[in-house]
Amino acid sequence: MRLLTNAAILAMIFVMAAPVHGFRADTDERPILPWDLVIQKEKPELPIAKVMFDSSHSFDALHYSIHMTYPFNSGTFSAYCEMRAVSNENNLSQVELDMVHLVADGVSGERWVDTLSFTRTDSTIIVNLAEPLQTGDTFTVRIRYHDTAQQRGMYYYPRNFYSMAEPYDARWWFPCYDKPWDKATGNVEFIVEDPDELSLQSRMASNGSFWGVYYSEIYTIYNWETDIPMSTYLFCVALLDSCAHWTVNIPDGTGDSIPCMYYVFREDSALAAYDFANVPHMMGAFNYYFGPYPFEKYGMVAVTPFAYGGMEHQTMTTINRSWINGTRANEFGIAHELAHQWWGDMVTMSDFRHIWLNEGFATYAEALFTEYFYGQNTYAPRIQWYQDYYFIYDEYYGRFPLFDPVAIFNAAEYFKGALVLHMLRGMMGDEAFFNGLRQYGQLYRYGNASTEDFRAVMEDVSGLSLFTFFHQWIYEPGYPEYRYAWSYSQSGIGYVINLNVAQVQQNAPIFTMPIQYRIHTATGDTTVTLLNSQQLQTYDIYVTGIPTAVDFDPNHWVVCKVQLVNSIDDFGRIPQEYSLLPNYPNPFNGGTVISFILPKDEQVKLAVYDINGRIVKTLVDGWVEKGGHSYRWEATLADGSPAAAGTYIYRLDAGGRKFAGKMTYLK
Ligand SMILES: [Zn+2]
């Protein structure tokens, strides 16, 4: 899915940013990949990320057959939906489907005469089967229902009638087991009544193959069928009055071609022909990077009004009519939705906690399209634009991990998600990265995958250990902010550069990343890659010529802010001073880490106090070596019992001074 607002805000930032970059996508200067040196974090705190799959539920939906009758130019519809499914357990006697607002008129089984009893809740229908089923038994449940379009799931406006269901609204237009990981094939029969009033130019678009249209004096019937499994949120119908429709054959990457079917209002057809003209190039780009197009057809249907930019319904994207204006201004949106056919539709995230696997991939694909079609020099500005936008979003809308966001379609999933792929490409190199994407696509083709599934494939392909990479970028919030300083001295016949790098971000982890440095010297330039994994880190780099400059991440592979400072004294967190750092995370609910830096060995006390100044827990009281130290408070009292939720003070007593910070414990 693509939001309208992102595009609008991005357009504004793009004008402001005017990025200039030295990065080239075809650079030979790949990092040296020091990932094998990365020591895994001792105690990974991955969220409990149970991944569901077909056999983990009492039944597995196989096919939905939706038959919808629509009196032309009204918001009402009557329908029946047949779900064919297989039981995953013995003695299955009830089937519960998601079904909201729709009025159930009756339920039957394999045959229409096999009436089944049912009960309703606010959000489901529970069908009592005729007899208990055993594991492996297939069965059919047919639910007749009617409703008026609630502008949720189904939308009615005078010129069009369409569905839009991501993430959880399929249940507002057909009863189904509405989980993205339970894919099923489907067919839609769409019966338009009262064709006297029906413009002969109206048309209906849906998923899969078009099986034809049948006209009679009293109704028109459209039939579509898809035999490739699909998540419920990707099922779609859209009927346009006064519709222009045409088909373009596009190479699908296998040497064959697929039909690309367009449906727009008649008066928009000339503009649309221009706006859609680069779709074959988008298809060419994604065939090249991701592998052959995975479905039997593609298409776009334009509706209005539409609360979104575009929605990647499997093989039939619904777009906002405003994207058609004869300027191609929204062609990156069109590319985004096409890319979702691979990432979102062919491979669907296992559940919406992993939404970055859909939106980050489709957003990154926009940058690949521009690199492929408009030239390699257009890739870096687009990546820079993503980073600029992500930083602004992070600053003004809040910081949180990509995994399991509160608001699913937040901009970070799109832009930071895309940047995660950009960084992976930088670390792995083009060959391994794109091989990895294609293998991931093949392995989870027509199924579902989680972040961990994607990580496993990329580790297999690259031989790298990517645990820390995914942990910090997907399961932790924020990004690194580096400060660096350098100086040099003579060393034998050459010179030694003393490079100091600090990470000064707050409310984010300390990041472990390979960083490239370009060293400029009087006798030439050289690039080195060094692993950075600590809050303060010092390196000695030997060169033969007099050093004149040190560039940090010159190819812009790492999502970060960078500041070159004159000397280590400018860090603000230098070991020559006492420093108590903000605890992380804050607020917290499991535990939190408090860090400080000492300029010399000495007696210190670090303790947690309540807001009345009473001591709650002493974390250290004794001699501590100079340098940085971290202590974890598990939110317990001195006797080990749990602390109450609330505000606490942590205080460091060292060098005759007191340093304090405030933190919030949530339960
Ligand atoms: Zn999207």
XYZ file of C-alpha atoms and ligand atoms in Angstrom:
668
model
C 0.000 0.000 0.000
C 1.131 3.511 -0.536
C -0.136 6.430 1.442
C -1.007 9.702 -0.171
C 0.608 11.804 2.528
C 4.060 10.262 2.171
C 4.219 11.227 -1.446
C 3.129 14.769 -0.748
C 5.569 15.329 2.094
C 8.367 13.617 0.248
C 7.896 15.853 -2.737
C 8.376 18.831 -0.468
C 11.523 17.440 1.112
C 12.969 16.473 -2.222
C 12.903 20.087 -3.292
C 14.521 21.165 -0.043
C 17.222 18.543 0.011
C 18.825 18.891 -3.432
C 21.186 16.046 -2.571
C 24.660 15.780 -4.023
C 26.513 12.550 -3.568
C 29.739 10.792 -4.320
C 28.131 7.384 -3.976
C 27.973 5.237 -7.078
C 25.959 2.059 -7.167
C 28.576 0.332 -9.279
C 31.491 1.241 -7.056
C 34.126 -1.413 -6.636
C 34.775 -0.269 -3.131
C 32.712 -2.799 -1.268
C 33.309 -3.095 2.447
C 35.666 -5.877 3.462
C 32.803 -7.504 5.340
C 34.238 -7.828 8.833
C 31.047 -9.427 10.037
C 32.610 -12.708 11.003
C 34.366 -10.755 13.716
C 31.135 -9.588 15.263
C 30.606 -11.112 18.645
C 26.950 -11.904 19.093
C 25.236 -10.060 21.885
C 25.275 -12.419 24.831
C 21.675 -12.101 25.784
C 19.538 -11.438 22.743
C 16.244 -9.952 23.803
C 14.194 -10.713 20.738
C 10.526 -10.030 21.224
C 8.451 -13.172 21.429
C 7.749 -13.411 17.736
C 5.730 -16.566 17.290
C 5.118 -17.070 13.607
C 1.850 -18.669 12.529
C 1.461 -20.896 9.498
C -1.277 -22.967 7.890
C -1.081 -26.034 10.118
C -1.005 -23.952 13.300
C -4.744 -23.301 13.091
C -7.682 -25.711 13.401
C -8.328 -25.519 9.648
C -6.562 -24.254 6.540
C -8.574 -22.249 4.014
C -7.967 -23.515 0.460
C -10.331 -21.513 -1.743
C -12.853 -18.680 -1.464
C -15.581 -18.473 -4.071
C -17.297 -15.099 -3.780
C -20.551 -14.421 -5.636
C -21.677 -10.848 -5.324
C -24.889 -9.350 -6.678
C -24.872 -5.616 -7.004
C -27.884 -3.504 -8.004
C -26.192 -0.978 -10.228
C -25.619 2.463 -8.742
C -26.451 1.664 -5.164
C -24.309 0.908 -2.171
C -26.026 -2.363 -1.350
C -25.024 -5.882 -2.250
C -26.062 -9.436 -1.550
C -23.618 -12.267 -1.783
C -22.580 -15.721 -0.856
C -19.093 -16.904 -0.096
C -18.037 -20.531 -0.224
C -14.910 -21.401 1.688
C -13.302 -24.729 0.919
C -10.902 -25.765 3.670
C -9.121 -28.731 5.218
C -9.323 -29.703 8.869
C -6.061 -29.672 10.811
C -7.450 -31.502 13.825
C -9.651 -34.389 14.812
C -13.242 -33.842 15.900
C -13.473 -30.377 14.376
C -17.109 -29.468 14.975
C -17.142 -25.681 14.606
C -15.582 -23.238 12.176
C -15.123 -19.624 13.176
C -14.665 -17.038 10.435
C -14.061 -13.312 10.648
C -17.181 -11.434 9.528
C -17.988 -7.876 10.560
C -21.245 -5.963 10.045
C -22.298 -8.214 7.143
C -25.764 -9.672 7.780
C -25.746 -13.470 7.576
C -28.836 -14.825 5.804
C -28.050 -18.512 6.041
C -25.269 -21.078 6.047
C -25.008 -24.368 4.219
C -22.425 -27.053 3.684
C -21.282 -29.029 0.656
C -24.783 -28.937 -0.830
C -27.196 -26.024 -0.689
C -29.748 -28.200 1.104
C -27.304 -29.002 3.927
C -28.376 -26.170 6.180
C -25.979 -25.470 9.033
C -26.705 -23.593 12.248
C -24.539 -20.660 13.235
C -24.055 -17.982 15.864
C -22.578 -14.503 15.555
C -20.282 -12.324 17.612
C -19.460 -8.693 16.820
C -16.624 -9.755 14.591
C -17.135 -13.418 13.693
C -19.528 -16.098 12.563
C -19.339 -19.525 14.201
C -20.675 -22.328 12.026
C -21.662 -25.682 13.503
C -20.602 -28.423 11.120
C -23.003 -31.253 10.276
C -20.652 -33.818 11.763
C -17.177 -33.674 13.337
C -14.307 -33.715 10.848
C -10.971 -35.478 11.155
C -7.510 -34.231 10.269
C -7.170 -34.003 6.500
C -10.919 -33.887 5.796
C -11.880 -31.185 3.345
C -15.148 -29.335 3.737
C -17.158 -26.429 2.373
C -18.955 -23.710 4.281
C -21.261 -21.446 2.263
C -22.454 -18.237 3.874
C -25.183 -16.098 2.322
C -25.121 -12.463 3.415
C -26.016 -8.916 2.464
C -25.040 -5.415 3.469
C -24.694 -1.819 2.417
C -21.148 -0.656 1.723
C -19.862 0.637 5.060
C -17.000 2.591 3.457
C -14.853 0.017 5.115
C -13.963 -3.167 3.249
C -16.497 -2.181 0.552
C -16.751 1.394 -0.709
C -19.556 2.880 -2.754
C -19.457 6.188 -4.594
C -21.682 7.142 -7.507
C -19.143 6.288 -10.193
C -17.497 3.247 -8.652
C -17.944 0.399 -6.186
C -14.769 -1.194 -4.865
C -13.097 -3.128 -2.065
C -10.073 -2.036 -0.015
C -9.137 -4.259 2.890
C -5.554 -3.946 4.112
C -4.866 -4.757 6.858
C -7.945 -6.280 8.517
C -10.999 -5.269 6.477
C -11.543 -8.257 4.165
C -13.977 -9.427 6.854
C -16.067 -6.331 6.061
C -16.862 -7.615 2.570
C -16.604 -11.398 2.690
C -16.530 -13.888 5.569
C -13.077 -15.439 5.743
C -10.304 -16.557 8.018
C -8.728 -13.136 7.791
C -5.057 -13.814 8.511
C -2.360 -12.924 5.975
C -0.617 -16.265 6.547
C -3.625 -18.390 5.545
C -3.537 -17.949 1.778
C -6.182 -19.403 -0.505
C -7.040 -19.390 -4.173
C -10.238 -17.628 -5.151
C -12.769 -16.686 -7.720
C -15.195 -13.809 -7.901
C -18.490 -13.825 -9.744
C -19.863 -10.311 -9.868
C -23.463 -9.907 -11.003
C -24.637 -6.413 -11.865
C -28.430 -6.209 -11.866
C -30.639 -3.858 -13.820
C -28.495 -3.299 -16.900
C -31.125 -0.939 -18.292
C -29.466 1.705 -16.242
C -26.060 0.229 -16.664
C -23.854 2.033 -19.039
C -22.594 -0.524 -21.511
C -19.214 0.994 -20.887
C -19.003 -0.124 -17.269
C -16.450 -2.792 -16.331
C -15.445 -4.810 -13.315
C -11.839 -5.713 -12.409
C -10.512 -8.315 -9.985
C -7.697 -10.741 -9.207
C -6.386 -13.451 -11.491
C -7.648 -14.370 -14.940
C -10.661 -12.781 -16.577
C -13.057 -15.553 -17.573
C -15.424 -13.308 -19.393
C -18.483 -11.178 -19.170
C -22.032 -12.318 -19.873
C -24.778 -9.859 -20.750
C -28.511 -10.425 -20.534
C -31.444 -8.070 -20.417
C -31.582 -8.059 -16.666
C -28.005 -8.497 -15.550
C -24.343 -8.581 -16.473
C -22.028 -11.209 -14.994
C -18.256 -10.868 -14.672
C -16.060 -13.815 -13.714
C -12.493 -13.751 -12.448
C -10.455 -16.596 -11.053
C -7.039 -16.885 -9.456
C -5.402 -20.263 -8.950
C -2.375 -18.873 -7.112
C -2.851 -18.623 -3.338
C -3.510 -15.134 -2.034
C -3.863 -13.464 1.364
C -7.399 -12.354 2.213
C -6.432 -8.662 2.302
C -5.343 -8.931 -1.352
C -8.726 -10.064 -2.724
C -10.391 -7.238 -4.628
C -13.323 -6.145 -6.728
C -13.797 -2.795 -8.458
C -16.617 -1.726 -10.767
C -16.334 1.498 -12.754
C -19.127 3.046 -14.751
C -18.094 4.540 -18.083
C -14.883 2.577 -18.133
C -12.108 2.506 -20.697
C -10.155 -0.735 -20.581
C -7.266 -1.999 -22.624
C -4.553 -4.612 -22.421
C -0.822 -4.316 -23.056
C 1.368 -7.398 -23.363
C 4.527 -7.069 -21.296
C 7.549 -9.413 -21.162
C 7.466 -11.238 -17.823
C 11.142 -12.171 -17.625
C 10.724 -15.790 -18.743
C 10.843 -15.077 -22.474
C 7.051 -15.041 -22.456
C 4.704 -12.148 -21.831
C 1.718 -11.447 -19.619
C -1.336 -9.285 -20.237
C -1.430 -6.016 -18.346
C -5.064 -4.872 -18.068
C -5.979 -1.270 -17.326
C -9.352 0.072 -16.171
C -9.894 3.834 -15.936
C -12.741 6.279 -16.453
C -13.205 6.906 -20.154
C -12.287 10.550 -19.969
C -8.957 9.607 -18.342
C -7.817 7.109 -20.942
C -5.463 9.343 -22.933
C -3.744 10.672 -19.828
C -3.526 7.167 -18.370
C -1.925 5.791 -21.521
C 0.846 8.334 -20.995
C 1.086 7.875 -17.220
C 1.252 4.066 -17.503
C 3.701 3.977 -20.410
C 6.731 3.127 -18.254
C 5.139 0.068 -16.656
C 6.988 -2.258 -19.096
C 10.274 -0.682 -17.956
C 9.298 -1.179 -14.324
C 8.501 -4.794 -15.126
C 11.873 -5.081 -16.865
C 13.675 -3.671 -13.833
C 11.987 -5.990 -11.365
C 12.357 -9.045 -13.598
C 16.043 -8.191 -13.657
C 16.499 -7.671 -9.918
C 13.886 -9.989 -8.390
C 13.326 -12.720 -10.979
C 10.442 -13.310 -13.392
C 7.059 -11.769 -12.681
C 5.246 -14.369 -10.569
C 1.625 -14.144 -11.763
C -0.481 -14.761 -14.854
C -1.389 -11.125 -15.399
C -1.038 -7.631 -14.006
C -3.413 -4.715 -14.073
C -4.440 -1.412 -12.566
C -7.872 -0.021 -11.862
C -8.297 3.656 -10.921
C -11.026 4.616 -8.438
C -12.200 7.805 -6.786
C -12.357 8.964 -4.114
C -9.723 6.697 -2.595
C -8.137 7.278 0.797
C -4.794 5.844 -0.344
C -2.354 6.265 -3.196
C -2.354 2.679 -4.385
C -3.091 -0.803 -3.101
C -1.278 -3.847 -4.437
C -4.202 -6.262 -4.832
C -2.735 -9.449 -6.254
C -2.458 -9.035 -10.046
C -4.804 -5.983 -10.006
C -3.543 -2.881 -8.236
C -6.143 -0.322 -7.230
C -4.818 3.217 -7.657
C -6.095 6.630 -6.762
C -7.580 8.334 -9.808
C -5.482 11.397 -8.931
C -2.403 9.433 -10.017
C -3.651 9.865 -13.576
C -2.873 13.396 -14.687
C -0.643 13.129 -17.732
C 2.577 14.063 -15.903
C 3.901 10.683 -14.694
C 4.361 12.464 -11.369
C 3.176 9.326 -9.564
C 5.133 6.740 -11.477
C 7.175 5.820 -8.423
C 3.896 4.950 -6.763
C 3.040 2.803 -9.766
C 6.462 1.130 -9.521
C 5.957 0.633 -5.772
C 2.680 -1.231 -6.289
C 4.119 -3.360 -9.082
C 7.067 -4.321 -6.841
C 4.566 -5.441 -4.198
C 3.537 -8.226 -6.576
C 6.846 -9.866 -5.570
C 7.156 -8.448 -2.047
C 3.780 -8.480 -0.378
C 1.820 -10.687 -2.759
C 4.144 -13.490 -3.948
C 5.923 -13.432 -0.557
C 3.636 -11.980 2.099
C 4.827 -10.986 5.554
C 3.871 -13.693 8.049
C 1.826 -11.148 9.975
C 1.582 -7.380 10.177
C 4.311 -7.099 12.818
C 6.716 -7.700 9.913
C 5.124 -5.059 7.657
C 8.558 -3.674 6.757
C 9.040 -6.826 4.639
C 6.204 -5.512 2.456
C 6.613 -1.752 2.559
C 10.374 -1.442 2.992
C 10.886 -3.759 0.016
C 8.406 -1.946 -2.245
C 9.914 1.416 -1.311
C 13.425 0.142 -1.959
C 12.199 -1.150 -5.329
C 11.397 2.447 -6.312
C 15.111 3.228 -5.949
C 15.984 0.140 -8.009
C 13.587 1.223 -10.731
C 15.189 4.639 -10.988
C 18.676 3.112 -10.980
C 17.673 0.716 -13.760
C 15.667 3.096 -15.912
C 16.897 6.620 -15.231
C 20.523 5.706 -14.555
C 22.776 4.817 -11.676
C 23.312 8.434 -10.704
C 19.626 8.691 -9.727
C 19.823 5.949 -7.093
C 21.833 7.816 -4.460
C 19.619 10.930 -4.416
C 16.574 8.765 -3.858
C 18.270 6.911 -0.980
C 19.319 10.267 0.468
C 15.728 11.443 0.196
C 14.526 8.357 2.102
C 17.067 9.055 4.820
C 16.174 12.729 5.093
C 12.512 11.878 5.336
C 13.074 9.107 7.854
C 15.134 11.400 10.092
C 12.432 14.067 10.040
C 9.736 11.504 10.706
C 11.768 10.021 13.555
C 12.248 13.443 15.087
C 8.675 14.674 14.860
C 6.541 11.538 14.984
C 8.461 9.345 17.360
C 11.047 6.621 17.570
C 10.183 2.938 17.709
C 11.439 -0.359 16.279
C 10.262 -1.418 12.816
C 9.072 -4.713 14.273
C 5.486 -4.701 15.550
C 4.679 -0.984 15.232
C 1.623 0.522 16.908
C 0.541 2.175 13.647
C 1.204 -0.378 10.907
C 1.558 1.992 7.963
C 3.934 4.490 9.517
C 6.565 6.132 7.347
C 9.473 4.421 9.117
C 8.361 1.015 7.782
C 8.611 2.433 4.270
C 11.753 4.545 4.448
C 13.844 3.034 7.205
C 12.741 -0.361 5.873
C 14.078 0.564 2.432
C 17.292 1.856 4.000
C 17.833 -1.464 5.786
C 17.923 -3.123 2.354
C 20.275 -0.430 1.078
C 22.656 -1.169 3.968
C 22.431 -4.918 3.379
C 23.321 -4.348 -0.261
C 26.317 -2.325 0.858
C 27.554 -5.031 3.200
C 26.854 -8.010 0.946
C 27.729 -6.562 -2.451
C 25.374 -6.585 -5.437
C 25.826 -10.192 -6.479
C 25.109 -11.768 -3.098
C 22.402 -9.240 -2.234
C 20.318 -9.771 -5.360
C 20.948 -13.525 -5.299
C 19.650 -13.425 -1.753
C 16.504 -11.535 -2.749
C 15.797 -14.007 -5.548
C 16.414 -17.016 -3.307
C 14.171 -15.536 -0.638
C 11.522 -15.076 -3.321
C 11.874 -18.655 -4.541
C 11.886 -20.183 -1.071
C 8.744 -18.393 0.123
C 7.018 -18.122 -3.262
C 3.217 -17.932 -2.830
C 3.687 -18.217 0.918
C 4.670 -16.104 3.891
C 7.918 -15.121 5.567
C 9.089 -13.392 8.727
C 12.088 -11.162 9.369
C 13.943 -14.205 10.701
C 13.186 -16.161 7.515
C 14.625 -13.315 5.455
C 17.677 -13.065 7.716
C 18.347 -16.803 7.389
C 18.360 -16.609 3.575
C 20.652 -13.579 3.504
C 23.023 -15.301 5.955
C 23.075 -18.448 3.812
C 23.834 -16.520 0.659
C 26.473 -14.218 2.146
C 28.056 -16.420 4.785
C 27.746 -13.474 7.157
C 26.341 -13.495 10.642
C 23.527 -10.965 10.448
C 21.966 -11.452 13.857
C 23.272 -8.184 15.240
C 22.443 -6.294 12.060
C 18.768 -7.307 12.084
C 18.509 -7.049 15.835
C 19.600 -3.437 15.948
C 17.851 -2.203 12.793
C 14.548 -4.098 13.013
C 13.978 -4.882 16.672
C 15.582 -1.758 18.157
C 14.674 1.870 17.480
C 16.658 4.740 16.022
C 19.908 5.051 14.133
C 23.524 5.890 14.991
C 24.825 9.426 15.281
C 28.579 9.395 14.931
C 31.153 11.978 15.864
C 34.696 11.418 14.784
C 38.018 13.157 15.161
C 41.441 12.305 13.860
C 45.043 13.371 14.254
C 48.311 11.883 13.091
C 51.936 11.516 14.062
C 55.042 10.220 12.379
C 55.686 6.517 12.741
C 58.874 5.106 11.280
C 58.950 5.944 7.588
C 55.177 6.583 7.528
C 52.402 8.043 9.634
C 49.867 6.750 12.092
C 46.394 8.231 12.110
C 44.692 8.204 15.469
C 40.962 7.973 14.697
C 38.376 8.399 17.452
C 34.739 7.533 16.792
C 31.883 8.129 19.221
C 28.211 7.156 19.028
C 26.186 9.923 20.658
C 22.576 8.928 19.811
C 20.013 8.796 22.578
C 17.109 6.404 23.024
C 18.779 3.966 20.652
C 21.205 1.087 21.047
C 24.922 1.247 20.374
C 25.161 0.089 16.765
C 27.572 -2.450 15.342
C 28.352 -1.579 11.726
C 31.275 -1.858 9.343
C 32.253 1.693 8.432
C 34.283 2.724 5.414
C 36.802 5.547 5.740
C 38.465 7.197 2.805
C 41.926 8.351 3.826
C 43.345 11.152 1.720
C 47.132 11.488 1.854
C 49.785 13.451 0.040
C 50.660 10.318 -1.927
C 47.129 9.152 -2.763
C 43.816 7.990 -1.327
C 42.916 4.694 0.232
C 39.721 3.242 1.673
C 39.584 1.073 4.771
C 36.660 -0.660 6.456
C 36.625 -0.880 10.235
C 34.079 -2.430 12.504
C 32.496 0.047 14.880
C 30.640 -1.452 17.819
C 31.308 0.682 20.890
C 30.187 4.002 22.216
C 33.773 5.252 22.098
C 36.270 3.549 19.844
C 39.840 4.351 18.855
C 41.743 3.093 15.826
C 45.328 3.427 14.612
C 45.641 3.479 10.833
C 49.086 3.367 9.220
C 49.659 5.217 5.953
C 52.755 6.124 3.964
C 51.861 9.684 2.918
C 51.005 12.674 5.079
C 47.250 12.397 5.831
C 45.169 15.343 4.660
C 41.575 14.218 5.258
C 39.505 11.314 6.573
C 36.001 10.847 5.117
C 33.482 8.860 7.128
C 31.305 6.434 5.131
C 32.114 8.196 1.836
C 29.769 5.946 -0.179
C 26.839 6.566 2.164
C 26.076 2.956 2.920
C 25.172 3.519 6.565
C 22.007 5.233 7.751
C 23.452 7.732 10.186
C 24.271 11.287 11.039
C 27.968 12.145 11.012
C 29.873 15.044 12.472
C 33.581 15.653 12.072
C 34.968 17.392 15.148
C 38.376 18.947 15.657
C 39.620 16.885 18.512
C 38.578 14.323 21.014
C 37.875 17.136 23.461
C 34.887 18.063 21.355
C 33.106 14.786 21.908
C 31.280 15.891 24.997
C 31.580 12.362 26.291
C 35.292 12.090 26.482
C 36.963 9.760 28.935
C 38.760 12.762 30.476
C 35.510 13.763 32.154
C 32.924 12.107 34.304
C 29.834 11.341 32.325
C 26.531 9.712 33.198
C 24.703 8.702 30.027
C 20.925 8.530 29.546
C 19.580 5.122 30.499
C 18.352 2.906 27.695
C 15.625 2.047 27.025
C 13.524 4.727 28.650
C 10.673 4.335 29.400
C 11.169 0.619 29.983
C 9.240 -2.343 31.253
C 11.730 -5.203 31.547
C 14.914 -3.569 32.690
C 17.137 -0.701 31.680
C 20.842 -0.083 31.254
C 22.650 2.819 32.928
C 26.115 3.732 31.637
C 28.822 6.098 32.832
C 32.379 7.014 31.964
C 35.191 7.595 34.470
C 38.441 9.465 33.742
C 40.364 7.387 36.322
C 40.028 4.399 38.621
C 38.100 5.363 41.706
C 35.448 4.732 44.323
C 31.947 5.262 42.901
C 28.375 4.601 43.837
C 25.561 4.110 41.326
C 22.088 3.647 42.765
C 18.409 3.974 41.936
C 16.212 6.199 44.119
C 12.497 6.826 44.270
C 11.210 10.344 43.711
C 11.326 11.017 47.454
C 15.047 10.309 47.472
C 14.812 6.953 49.215
C 17.285 4.419 47.932
C 15.646 1.590 45.969
C 18.593 -0.419 44.720
C 22.366 -0.028 44.738
C 23.884 -1.137 41.447
C 27.543 -0.604 42.316
C 29.362 0.710 45.389
C 33.138 0.289 45.248
C 36.270 0.695 43.140
C 35.698 0.853 39.407
C 38.280 1.122 36.627
C 38.474 4.157 34.389
C 36.533 4.044 31.117
C 32.953 3.192 30.220
C 30.738 0.916 32.299
C 27.168 -0.265 32.002
C 24.905 -1.642 34.701
C 21.494 -3.111 34.212
C 18.641 -2.465 36.630
C 16.052 -5.220 36.426
C 13.388 -3.050 38.107
C 13.768 -4.881 41.396
C 14.206 -3.714 44.973
C 17.185 -4.534 47.171
C 15.515 -7.774 48.304
C 14.867 -8.840 44.705
C 11.125 -8.206 44.756
C 9.662 -6.242 41.843
C 9.593 -2.458 41.984
C 6.375 -0.510 41.476
C 5.814 1.286 38.182
C 6.670 4.969 38.229
C 9.427 7.526 37.988
C 12.863 6.802 39.413
C 16.111 8.714 39.742
C 19.489 7.132 39.045
C 22.510 8.826 40.556
C 26.231 8.414 40.138
C 28.455 9.609 43.004
C 32.022 9.888 41.712
C 34.990 12.218 42.070
C 33.216 14.183 44.786
C 30.395 15.045 42.403
C 26.876 13.798 41.847
C 25.264 13.110 38.454
C 21.615 12.150 38.127
C 19.034 11.165 35.538
C 15.314 10.437 35.559
C 13.654 7.335 34.141
C 10.177 5.863 33.856
C 9.305 2.290 34.649
C 6.115 1.047 32.964
C 4.433 -2.231 33.808
Zn 3.184 -0.348 -0.281
